[in-house]
Coordinates of C-alpha atoms and ligand atoms in Angstrom, one line a residue:
Chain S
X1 CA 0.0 0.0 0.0
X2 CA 0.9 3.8 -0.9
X3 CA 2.9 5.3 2.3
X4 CA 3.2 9.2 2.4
X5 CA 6.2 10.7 2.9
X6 CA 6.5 13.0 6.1
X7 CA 6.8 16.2 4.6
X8 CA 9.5 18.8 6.8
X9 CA 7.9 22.2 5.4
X10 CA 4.8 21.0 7.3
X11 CA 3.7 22.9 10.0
X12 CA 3.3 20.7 12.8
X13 CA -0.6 20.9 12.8
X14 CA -2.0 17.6 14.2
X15 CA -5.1 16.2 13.2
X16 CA -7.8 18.9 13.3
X17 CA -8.3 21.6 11.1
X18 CA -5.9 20.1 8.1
X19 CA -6.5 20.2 4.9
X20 CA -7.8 23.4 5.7
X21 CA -5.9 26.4 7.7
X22 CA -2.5 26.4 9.1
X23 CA -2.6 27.9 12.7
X24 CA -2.5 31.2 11.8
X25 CA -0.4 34.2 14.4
X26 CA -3.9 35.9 14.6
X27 CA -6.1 32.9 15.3
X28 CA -8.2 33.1 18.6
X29 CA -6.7 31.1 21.4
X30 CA -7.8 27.4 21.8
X31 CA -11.0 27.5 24.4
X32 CA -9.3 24.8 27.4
X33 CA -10.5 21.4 28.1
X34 CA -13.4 22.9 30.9
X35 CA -14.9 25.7 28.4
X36 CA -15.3 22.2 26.1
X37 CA -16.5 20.1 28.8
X38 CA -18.7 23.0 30.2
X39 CA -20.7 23.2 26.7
X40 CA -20.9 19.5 26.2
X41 CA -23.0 19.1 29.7
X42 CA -25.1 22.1 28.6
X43 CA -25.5 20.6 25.3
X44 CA -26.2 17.3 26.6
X45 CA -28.5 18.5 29.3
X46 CA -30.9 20.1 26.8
X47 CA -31.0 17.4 24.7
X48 CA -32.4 15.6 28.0
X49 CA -35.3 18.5 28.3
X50 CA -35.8 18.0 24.7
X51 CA -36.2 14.0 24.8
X52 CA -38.5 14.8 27.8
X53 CA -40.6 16.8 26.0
X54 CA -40.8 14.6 23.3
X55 CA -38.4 16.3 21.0
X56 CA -36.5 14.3 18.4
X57 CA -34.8 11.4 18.8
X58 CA -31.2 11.9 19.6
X59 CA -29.9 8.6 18.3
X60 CA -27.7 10.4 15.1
X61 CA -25.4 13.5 16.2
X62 CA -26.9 17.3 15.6
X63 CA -25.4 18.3 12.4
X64 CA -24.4 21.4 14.7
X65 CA -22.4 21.1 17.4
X66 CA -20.2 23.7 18.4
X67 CA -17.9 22.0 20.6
X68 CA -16.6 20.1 17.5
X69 CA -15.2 23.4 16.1
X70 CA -15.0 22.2 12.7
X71 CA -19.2 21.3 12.6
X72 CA -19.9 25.1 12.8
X73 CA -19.1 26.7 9.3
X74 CA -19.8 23.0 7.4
X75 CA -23.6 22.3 8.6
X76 CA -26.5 23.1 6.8
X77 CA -28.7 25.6 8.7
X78 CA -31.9 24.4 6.9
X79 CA -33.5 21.0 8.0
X80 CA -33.1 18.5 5.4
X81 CA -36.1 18.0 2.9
X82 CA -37.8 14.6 3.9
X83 CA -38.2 11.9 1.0
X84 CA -41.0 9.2 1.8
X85 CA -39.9 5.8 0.6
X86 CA -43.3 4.4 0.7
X87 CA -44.6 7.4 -1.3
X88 CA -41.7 7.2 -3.7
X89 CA -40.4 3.7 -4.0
X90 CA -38.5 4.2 -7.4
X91 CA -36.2 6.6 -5.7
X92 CA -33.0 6.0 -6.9
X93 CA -31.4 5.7 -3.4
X94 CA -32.9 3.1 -1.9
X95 CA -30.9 0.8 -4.4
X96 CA -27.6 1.0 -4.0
X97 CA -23.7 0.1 -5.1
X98 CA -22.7 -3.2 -5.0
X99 CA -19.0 -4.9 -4.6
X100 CA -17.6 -8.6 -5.4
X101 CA -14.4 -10.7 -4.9
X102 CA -13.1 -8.2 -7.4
X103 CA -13.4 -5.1 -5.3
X104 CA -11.0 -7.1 -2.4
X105 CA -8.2 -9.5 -1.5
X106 CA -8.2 -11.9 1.0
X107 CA -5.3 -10.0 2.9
X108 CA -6.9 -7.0 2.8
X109 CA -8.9 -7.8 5.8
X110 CA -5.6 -9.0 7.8
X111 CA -3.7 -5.4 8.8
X112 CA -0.9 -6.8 10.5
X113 CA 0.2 -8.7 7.4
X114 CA 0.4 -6.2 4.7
X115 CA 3.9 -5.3 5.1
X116 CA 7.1 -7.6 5.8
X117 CA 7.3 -7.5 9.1
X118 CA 4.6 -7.4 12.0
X119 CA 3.3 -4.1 13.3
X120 CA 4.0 -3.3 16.9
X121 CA 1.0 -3.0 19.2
X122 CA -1.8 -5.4 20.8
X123 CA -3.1 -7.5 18.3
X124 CA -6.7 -7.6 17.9
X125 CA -9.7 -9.1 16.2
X126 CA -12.9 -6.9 15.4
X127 CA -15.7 -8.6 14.7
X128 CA -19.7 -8.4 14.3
X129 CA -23.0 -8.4 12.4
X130 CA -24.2 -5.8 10.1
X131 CA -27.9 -5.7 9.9
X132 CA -30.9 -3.0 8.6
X133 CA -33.2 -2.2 11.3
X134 CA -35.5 -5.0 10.5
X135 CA -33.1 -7.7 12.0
X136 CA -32.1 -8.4 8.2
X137 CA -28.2 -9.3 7.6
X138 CA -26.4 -7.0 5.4
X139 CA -24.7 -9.5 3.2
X140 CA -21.8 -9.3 0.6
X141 CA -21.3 -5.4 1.3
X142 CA -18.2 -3.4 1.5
X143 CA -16.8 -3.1 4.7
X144 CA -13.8 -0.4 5.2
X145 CA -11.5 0.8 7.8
X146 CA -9.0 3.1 8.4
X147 CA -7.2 3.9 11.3
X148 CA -4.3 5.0 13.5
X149 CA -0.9 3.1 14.5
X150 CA -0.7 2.0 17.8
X151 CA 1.3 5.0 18.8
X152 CA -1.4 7.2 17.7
X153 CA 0.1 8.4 14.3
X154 CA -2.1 8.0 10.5
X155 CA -0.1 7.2 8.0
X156 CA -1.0 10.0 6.2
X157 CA 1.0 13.0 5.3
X158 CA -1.1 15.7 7.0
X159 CA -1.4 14.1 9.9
X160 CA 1.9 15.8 12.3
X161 CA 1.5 14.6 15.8
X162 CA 5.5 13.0 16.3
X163 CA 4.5 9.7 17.1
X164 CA 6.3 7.1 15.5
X165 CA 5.3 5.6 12.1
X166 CA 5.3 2.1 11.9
X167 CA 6.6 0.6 8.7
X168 CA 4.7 -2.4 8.9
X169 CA 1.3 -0.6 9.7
X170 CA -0.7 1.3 7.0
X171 CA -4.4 0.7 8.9
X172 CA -6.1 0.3 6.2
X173 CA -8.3 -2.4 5.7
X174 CA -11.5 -4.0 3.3
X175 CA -14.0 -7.1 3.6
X176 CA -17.2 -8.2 2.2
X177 CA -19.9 -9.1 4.8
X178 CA -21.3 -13.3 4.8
X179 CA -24.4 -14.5 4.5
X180 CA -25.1 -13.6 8.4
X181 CA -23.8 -9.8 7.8
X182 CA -20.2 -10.8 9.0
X183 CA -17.3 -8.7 8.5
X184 CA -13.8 -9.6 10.7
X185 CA -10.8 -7.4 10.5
X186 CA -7.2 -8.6 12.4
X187 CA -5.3 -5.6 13.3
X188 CA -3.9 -3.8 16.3
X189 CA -4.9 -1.7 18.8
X190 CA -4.7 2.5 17.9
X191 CA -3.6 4.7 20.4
X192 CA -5.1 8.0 21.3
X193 CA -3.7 11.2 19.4
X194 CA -3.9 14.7 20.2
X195 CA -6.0 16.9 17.8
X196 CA -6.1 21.2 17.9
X197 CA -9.8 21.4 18.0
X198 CA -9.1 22.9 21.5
X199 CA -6.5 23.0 23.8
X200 CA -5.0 19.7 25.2
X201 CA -7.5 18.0 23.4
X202 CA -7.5 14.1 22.8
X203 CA -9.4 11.3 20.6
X204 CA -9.6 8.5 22.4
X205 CA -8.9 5.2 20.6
X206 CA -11.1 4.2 17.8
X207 CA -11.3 3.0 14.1
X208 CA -12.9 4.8 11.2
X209 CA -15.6 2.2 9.7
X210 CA -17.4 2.7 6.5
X211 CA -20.5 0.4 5.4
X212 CA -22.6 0.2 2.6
X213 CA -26.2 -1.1 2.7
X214 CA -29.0 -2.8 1.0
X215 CA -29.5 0.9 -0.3
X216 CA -27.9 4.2 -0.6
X217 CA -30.0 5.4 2.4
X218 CA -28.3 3.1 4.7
X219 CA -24.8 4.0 4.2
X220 CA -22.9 4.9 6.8
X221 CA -19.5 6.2 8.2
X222 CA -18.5 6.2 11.3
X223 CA -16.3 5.3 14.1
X224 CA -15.7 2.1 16.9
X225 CA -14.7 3.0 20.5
X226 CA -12.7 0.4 23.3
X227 CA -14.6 0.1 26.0
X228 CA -13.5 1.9 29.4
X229 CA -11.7 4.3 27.3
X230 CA -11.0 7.4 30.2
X231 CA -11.1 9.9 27.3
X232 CA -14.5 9.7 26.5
X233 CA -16.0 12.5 28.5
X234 CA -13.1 14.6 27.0
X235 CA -14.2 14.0 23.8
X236 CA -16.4 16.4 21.8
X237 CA -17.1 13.7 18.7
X238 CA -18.2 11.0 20.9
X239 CA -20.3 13.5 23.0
X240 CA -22.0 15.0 19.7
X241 CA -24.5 11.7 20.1
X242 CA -26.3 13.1 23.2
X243 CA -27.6 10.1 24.0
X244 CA -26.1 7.7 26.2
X245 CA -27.7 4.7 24.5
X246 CA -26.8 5.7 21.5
X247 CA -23.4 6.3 22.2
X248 CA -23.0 3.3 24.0
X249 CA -24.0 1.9 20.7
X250 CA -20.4 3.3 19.3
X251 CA -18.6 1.1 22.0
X252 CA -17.0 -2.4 21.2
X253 CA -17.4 -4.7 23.8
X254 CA -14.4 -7.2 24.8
X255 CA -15.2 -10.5 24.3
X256 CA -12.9 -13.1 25.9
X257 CA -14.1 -15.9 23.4
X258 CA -12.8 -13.7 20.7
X259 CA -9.6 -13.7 22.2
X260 CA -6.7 -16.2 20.6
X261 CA -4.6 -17.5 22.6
X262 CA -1.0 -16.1 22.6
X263 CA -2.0 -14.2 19.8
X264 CA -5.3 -11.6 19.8
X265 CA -7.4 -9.9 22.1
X266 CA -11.4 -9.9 20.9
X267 CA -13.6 -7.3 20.8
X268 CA -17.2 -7.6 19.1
X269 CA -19.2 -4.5 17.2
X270 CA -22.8 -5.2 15.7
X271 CA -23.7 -2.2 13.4
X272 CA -27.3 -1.2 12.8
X273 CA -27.9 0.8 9.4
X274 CA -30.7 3.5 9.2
X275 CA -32.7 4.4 6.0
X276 CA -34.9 2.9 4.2
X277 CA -34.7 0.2 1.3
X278 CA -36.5 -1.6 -1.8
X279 CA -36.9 -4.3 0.1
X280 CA -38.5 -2.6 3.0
X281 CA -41.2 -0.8 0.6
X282 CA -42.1 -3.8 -1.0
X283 CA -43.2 -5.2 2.4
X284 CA -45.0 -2.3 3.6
X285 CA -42.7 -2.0 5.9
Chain L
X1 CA -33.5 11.3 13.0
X2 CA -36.7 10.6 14.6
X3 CA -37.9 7.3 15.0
X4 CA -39.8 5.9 12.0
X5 CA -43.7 5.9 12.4
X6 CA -45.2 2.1 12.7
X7 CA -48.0 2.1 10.6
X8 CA -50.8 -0.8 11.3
X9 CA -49.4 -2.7 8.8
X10 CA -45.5 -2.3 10.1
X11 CA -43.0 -4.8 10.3
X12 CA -43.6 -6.9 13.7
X13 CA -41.2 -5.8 15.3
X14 CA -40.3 -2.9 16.9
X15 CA -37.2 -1.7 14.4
X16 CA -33.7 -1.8 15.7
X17 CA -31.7 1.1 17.3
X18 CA -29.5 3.2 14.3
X19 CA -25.8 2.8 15.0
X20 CA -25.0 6.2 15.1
X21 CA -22.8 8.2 12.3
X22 CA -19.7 9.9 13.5
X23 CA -17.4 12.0 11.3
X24 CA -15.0 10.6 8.3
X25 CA -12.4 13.0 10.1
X26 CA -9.4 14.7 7.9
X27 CA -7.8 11.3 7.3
X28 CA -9.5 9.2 5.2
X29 CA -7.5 10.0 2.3
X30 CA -5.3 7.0 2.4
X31 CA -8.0 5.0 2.8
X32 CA -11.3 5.7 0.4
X33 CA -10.5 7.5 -2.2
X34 CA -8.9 5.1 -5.2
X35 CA -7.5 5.4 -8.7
X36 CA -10.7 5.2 -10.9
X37 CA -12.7 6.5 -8.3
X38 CA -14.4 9.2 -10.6
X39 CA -14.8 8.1 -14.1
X40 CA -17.8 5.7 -13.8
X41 CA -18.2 6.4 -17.6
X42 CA -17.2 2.9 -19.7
X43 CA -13.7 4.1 -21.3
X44 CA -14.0 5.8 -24.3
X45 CA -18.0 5.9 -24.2
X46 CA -18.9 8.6 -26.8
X47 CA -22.1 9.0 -24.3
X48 CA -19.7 10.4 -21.3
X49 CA -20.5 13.6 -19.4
X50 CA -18.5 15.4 -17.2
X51 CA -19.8 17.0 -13.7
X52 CA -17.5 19.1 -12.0
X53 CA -18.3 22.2 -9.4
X54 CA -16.7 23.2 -6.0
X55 CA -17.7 22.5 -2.1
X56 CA -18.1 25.5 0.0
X57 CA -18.4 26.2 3.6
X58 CA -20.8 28.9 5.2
X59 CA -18.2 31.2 5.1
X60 CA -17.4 30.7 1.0
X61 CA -14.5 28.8 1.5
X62 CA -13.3 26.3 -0.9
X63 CA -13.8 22.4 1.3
X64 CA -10.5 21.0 0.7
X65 CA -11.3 17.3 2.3
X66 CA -14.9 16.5 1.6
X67 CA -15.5 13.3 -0.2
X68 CA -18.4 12.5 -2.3
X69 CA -20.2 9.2 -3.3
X70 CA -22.2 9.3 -6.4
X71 CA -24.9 6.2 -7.6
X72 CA -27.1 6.1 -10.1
X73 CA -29.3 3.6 -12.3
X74 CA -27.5 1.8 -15.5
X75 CA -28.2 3.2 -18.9
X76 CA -31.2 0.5 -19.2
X77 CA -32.6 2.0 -15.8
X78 CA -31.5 -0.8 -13.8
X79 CA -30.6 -0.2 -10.3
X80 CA -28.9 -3.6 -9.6
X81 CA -25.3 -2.1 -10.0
X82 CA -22.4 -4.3 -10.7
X83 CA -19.4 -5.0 -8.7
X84 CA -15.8 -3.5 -9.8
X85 CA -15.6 0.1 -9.3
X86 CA -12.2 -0.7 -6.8
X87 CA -11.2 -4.0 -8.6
X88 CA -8.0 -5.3 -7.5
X89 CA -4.8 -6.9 -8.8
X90 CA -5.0 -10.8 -7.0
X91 CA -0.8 -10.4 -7.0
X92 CA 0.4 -7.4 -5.5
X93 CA -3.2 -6.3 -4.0
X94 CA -3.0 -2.5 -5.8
X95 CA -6.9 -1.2 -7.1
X96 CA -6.2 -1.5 -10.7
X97 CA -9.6 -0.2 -10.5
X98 CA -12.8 -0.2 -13.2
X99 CA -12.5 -2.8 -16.2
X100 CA -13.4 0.4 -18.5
X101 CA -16.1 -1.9 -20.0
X102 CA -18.6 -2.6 -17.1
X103 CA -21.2 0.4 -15.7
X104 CA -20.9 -0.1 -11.6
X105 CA -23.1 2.9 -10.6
X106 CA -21.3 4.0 -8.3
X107 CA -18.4 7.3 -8.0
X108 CA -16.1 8.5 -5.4
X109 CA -14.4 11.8 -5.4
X110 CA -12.2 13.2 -3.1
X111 CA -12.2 16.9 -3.4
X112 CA -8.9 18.7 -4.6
X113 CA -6.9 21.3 -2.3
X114 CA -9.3 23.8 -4.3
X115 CA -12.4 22.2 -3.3
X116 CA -12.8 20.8 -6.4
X117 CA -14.3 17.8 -7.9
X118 CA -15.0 16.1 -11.2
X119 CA -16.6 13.4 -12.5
X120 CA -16.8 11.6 -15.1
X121 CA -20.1 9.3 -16.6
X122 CA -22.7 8.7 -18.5
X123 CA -26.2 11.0 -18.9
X124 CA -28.6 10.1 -15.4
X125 CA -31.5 8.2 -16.5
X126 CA -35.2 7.3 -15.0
X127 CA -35.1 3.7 -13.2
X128 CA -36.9 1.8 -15.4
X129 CA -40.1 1.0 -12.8
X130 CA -40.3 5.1 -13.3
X131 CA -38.9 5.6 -17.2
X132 CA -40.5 9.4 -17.1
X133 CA -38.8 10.4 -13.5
X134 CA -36.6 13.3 -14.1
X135 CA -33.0 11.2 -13.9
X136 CA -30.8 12.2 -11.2
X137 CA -27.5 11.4 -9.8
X138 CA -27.9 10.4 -5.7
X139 CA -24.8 11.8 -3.8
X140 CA -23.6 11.9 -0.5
X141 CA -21.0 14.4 1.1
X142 CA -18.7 13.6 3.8
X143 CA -16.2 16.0 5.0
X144 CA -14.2 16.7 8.7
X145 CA -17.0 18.8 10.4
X146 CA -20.2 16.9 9.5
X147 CA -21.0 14.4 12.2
X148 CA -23.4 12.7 9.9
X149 CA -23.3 12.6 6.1
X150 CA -25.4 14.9 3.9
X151 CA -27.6 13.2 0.9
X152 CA -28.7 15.3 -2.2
X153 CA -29.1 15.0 -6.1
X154 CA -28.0 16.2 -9.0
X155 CA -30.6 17.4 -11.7
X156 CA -29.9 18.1 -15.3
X157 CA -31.2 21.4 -17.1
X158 CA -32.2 19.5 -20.1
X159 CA -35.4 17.6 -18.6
X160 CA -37.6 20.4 -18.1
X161 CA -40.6 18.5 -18.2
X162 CA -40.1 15.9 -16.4
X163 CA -38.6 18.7 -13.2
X164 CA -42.1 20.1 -12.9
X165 CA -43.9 16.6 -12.1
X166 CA -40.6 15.7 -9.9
X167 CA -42.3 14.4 -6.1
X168 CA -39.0 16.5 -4.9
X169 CA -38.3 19.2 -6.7
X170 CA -41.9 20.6 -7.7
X171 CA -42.5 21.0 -3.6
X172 CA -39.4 23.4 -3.6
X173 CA -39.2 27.1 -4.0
X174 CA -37.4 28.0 -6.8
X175 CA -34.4 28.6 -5.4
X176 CA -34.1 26.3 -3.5
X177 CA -34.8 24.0 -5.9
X178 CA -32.2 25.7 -8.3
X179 CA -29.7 24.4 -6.0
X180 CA -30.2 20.5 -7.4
X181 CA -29.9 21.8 -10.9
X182 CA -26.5 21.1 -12.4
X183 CA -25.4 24.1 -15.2
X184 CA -24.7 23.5 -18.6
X185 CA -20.8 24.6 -18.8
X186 CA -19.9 24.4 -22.0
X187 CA -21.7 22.1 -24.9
X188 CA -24.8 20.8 -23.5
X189 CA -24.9 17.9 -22.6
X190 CA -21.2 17.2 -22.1
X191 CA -20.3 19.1 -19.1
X192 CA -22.4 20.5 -16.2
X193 CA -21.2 22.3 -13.0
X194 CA -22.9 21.7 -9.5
X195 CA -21.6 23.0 -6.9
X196 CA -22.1 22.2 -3.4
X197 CA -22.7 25.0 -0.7
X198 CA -22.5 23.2 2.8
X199 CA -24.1 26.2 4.6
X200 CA -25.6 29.7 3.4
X201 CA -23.3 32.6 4.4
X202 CA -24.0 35.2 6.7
X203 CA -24.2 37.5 3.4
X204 CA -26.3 35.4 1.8
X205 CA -24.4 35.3 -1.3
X206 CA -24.5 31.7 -2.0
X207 CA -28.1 29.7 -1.8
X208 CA -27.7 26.5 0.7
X209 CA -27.5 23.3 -0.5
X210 CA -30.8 21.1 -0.3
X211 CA -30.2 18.0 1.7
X212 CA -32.2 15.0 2.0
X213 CA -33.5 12.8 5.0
X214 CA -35.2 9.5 3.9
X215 CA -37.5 7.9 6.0
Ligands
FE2_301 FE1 -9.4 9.3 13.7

């Protein structure tokens, strides 16, 4: 797989804003840790009121949400215009790509053994069920990951924080589900990296997943948590599902009879896709 | 997203709980985006369009890491797809990508450091349970700072007709509507610009985006 050179004219801007702004002389200071933490209870406590009052459900993340910094000049201020599968059930979308044994190769779902030599870390296995929210398996659909080394460095140029790179760790990886919705990815653990969306400010551990559905409605991106990780109340990205069962929804849980002996550690993730499909308007729902 | 009405004659059981979406971050690059990725056009098709445009914050800026997904129905209408778009070499495991010769439906573009994109395939049509639907080109957005994905469509200027019976479009203002309408740039109908405006500015000087929730 392509590696990126570390560039040495880069300024050293960590994860956040990239792509975008270099920290500019005249850019307002970095609110701390508590101003963050402060706005995340608020946030989180009126999304309470709300779901007491019978607002809407907060099981997906408010497009705005100011503690991630980078949400505020990127989300749409209108509400999104609702489209009615039942009332339009040729809509393009609820079909949706499909991939084969042509789109991946058996190793890509093994990241520890892309490279010549073995990636340090602790080894692990991810694995669970993708299903719609009828119960139905999601089978034969692209499942893809990307994610940090074990120090907490990408191995992508724009990505500064001087942690090691690992030579023998790209993190990315590809499968296609089974008949039962099953995807499995060997890899190692990430580590937590620092990111300038305010000061002192940390991810905790995760990996970027990316499915596709039955339909285009249903796909989804998003990202897998380690349980008992003590960043999460730090963490504006986690905290923009106000929630707690939906959030706890973003958490793997360790499973022992995943583990291998003298080899992995095993952690399990079942993944629930929203939107509507075909399928479901030909049923009535 | 609220929680989906159950009708009387709903599935039986009460549907299961949405895993959430979180954002595809800045560093997906590495990752998604592969060689291909844009041209969903069978090589060399006389048909080919090209749609290109810009991504723009609410402050006008040019979005320099959004990625976008693009699917749409076959030339005969049919929304079965076929697999391939990232097909890979079996002995060194590069995407050679697309055969050049098969129509997989689906695109992905990674914008430029100019917020650009472009793409490359062949004239939307009607799915062929719907053959006079105005065609469209379904697209999703991801970029750093959008906690959950954005859906819209792309219209063509050329089906008049068919826009003013559309179930979406004919329930939008104009201009808001507008927004979904791809520009002739150039010789109609080989290249269209549609640009993407993630939020209105404060100025007002770019129309918003219409984005879609299906339900
Ligand atoms: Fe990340």
């Amino acid at each position: 797989m392509e590696r990126h050179p570390r560039t040495e004219r880069e300024p050293m801007t960590h994860p956040a804003p990239l792509g975008a702004v270099p920290v500019s002389p005249t850019a307002p200071p970095l609110a701390t840790q508590a101003a963050i933490s402060r706005e995340i209870a608020a946030l989180r406590a009126a999304a309470d009121a709300d779901g007491a009052a019978g607002g809407p459900d907060p099981g997906q993340p408010a497009r705005d949400y100011p503690p991630y910094r980078s949400s505020t000049p990127r989300h749409p201020r209108q509400p999104p215009v609702a489209i009615d599968a039942l009332a339009d059930p040729e809509a393009v979308e609820l079909s949706g790509p499909v991939f084969g044994v042509t789109d991946v190769t058996a190793l890509d779902a093994d990241l520890t053994r892309q490279h010549t030599g073995e990636p340090l870390g602790e080894r692990i296995t991810v694995t669970g069920r993708v299903l719609d929210r009828t119960g139905r398996p999601v089978r034969g659909q692209l499942v893809e990951i990307w994610q940090a080394n074990a120090s907490g460095r990408y191995a992508h140029q724009r990505d500064q924080h001087p942690a090691p790179l690992d030579p023998h760790f790209t993190g990315v990886g590809r499968c296609l589900t089974d008949d039962d919705g099953r995807y499995a990815f060997t890899t190692v653990k990430p580590g937590a990296y620092p990111w300038r969306n305010h000061d002192n400010a940390w991810r905790p551990a995760h990996i970027h997943f990316s499915f596709f559905g039955s339909a285009f409605t249903q796909r989804l991106v998003t990202q897998m948590y380690f349980p008992g990780d003590p960043l999460f109340p730090y963490d504006p990205i986690l905290a923009s599902v106000t929630d707690p069962a939906a959030r706890a929804r973003l958490v793997a849980v360790y499973d022992h009879g995943l583990s291998r002996p003298e080899h992995s550690l095993g952690y399990r993730w079942d993944v629930v896709l929203d939107g509507p499909s075909a399928t479901w308007t030909e049923e009535g729902r | 997203m609220p929680t989906r009405p159950e009708g009387p004659a709903a599935a039986p059981a009460v549907p299961l709980d949405p895993t959430p979406s979180q954002t595809i971050g800045p560093f997906y690059g590495y990752a998604l985006p592969f060689p291909g990725g844009e041209r969903i056009a069978p090589t060399g098709h006389p048909d080919t369009v090209t749609l290109h445009g810009l991504v723009r914050d609410g402050d006008g800026a040019p979005v320099p890491d959004a990625l976008l997904e693009f699917w749409q129905a076959g030339p005969d209408g049919s929304l079965t797809g076929a697999p391939g778009s990232l097909r890979r070499d079996p002995a060194t495991g590069a995407v050679i990508g697309r055969n050049g010769v098969d129509f997989t439906g689906f695109g992905r573009v990674p914008t430029d450091a100019d917020g650009r994109y472009a793409l490359r395939t062949l004239p939307a049509t009607a799915p062929a349970g719907r053959p006079d639907a105005a065609p469209y080109l379904a697209l999703c957005v991801f970029a750093r700072g959008l906690l959950h994905h954005l859906f819209t469509r792309v219209y063509f200027p050329e089906h008049t007709a068919a826009h003013a019976a559309d179930p979406l479009l004919s329930r939008l203002p104009q201009a808001r509507a507008r927004t979904l309408l791809a520009r002739p740039d150039g010789p109609v109908p080989y290249r269209y610009r549609f640009d993407i405006q993630l939020q209105q500015p404060a100025d007002g000087r770019y129309e918003e985006t219409v984005f879609l929730d299906f339900r």
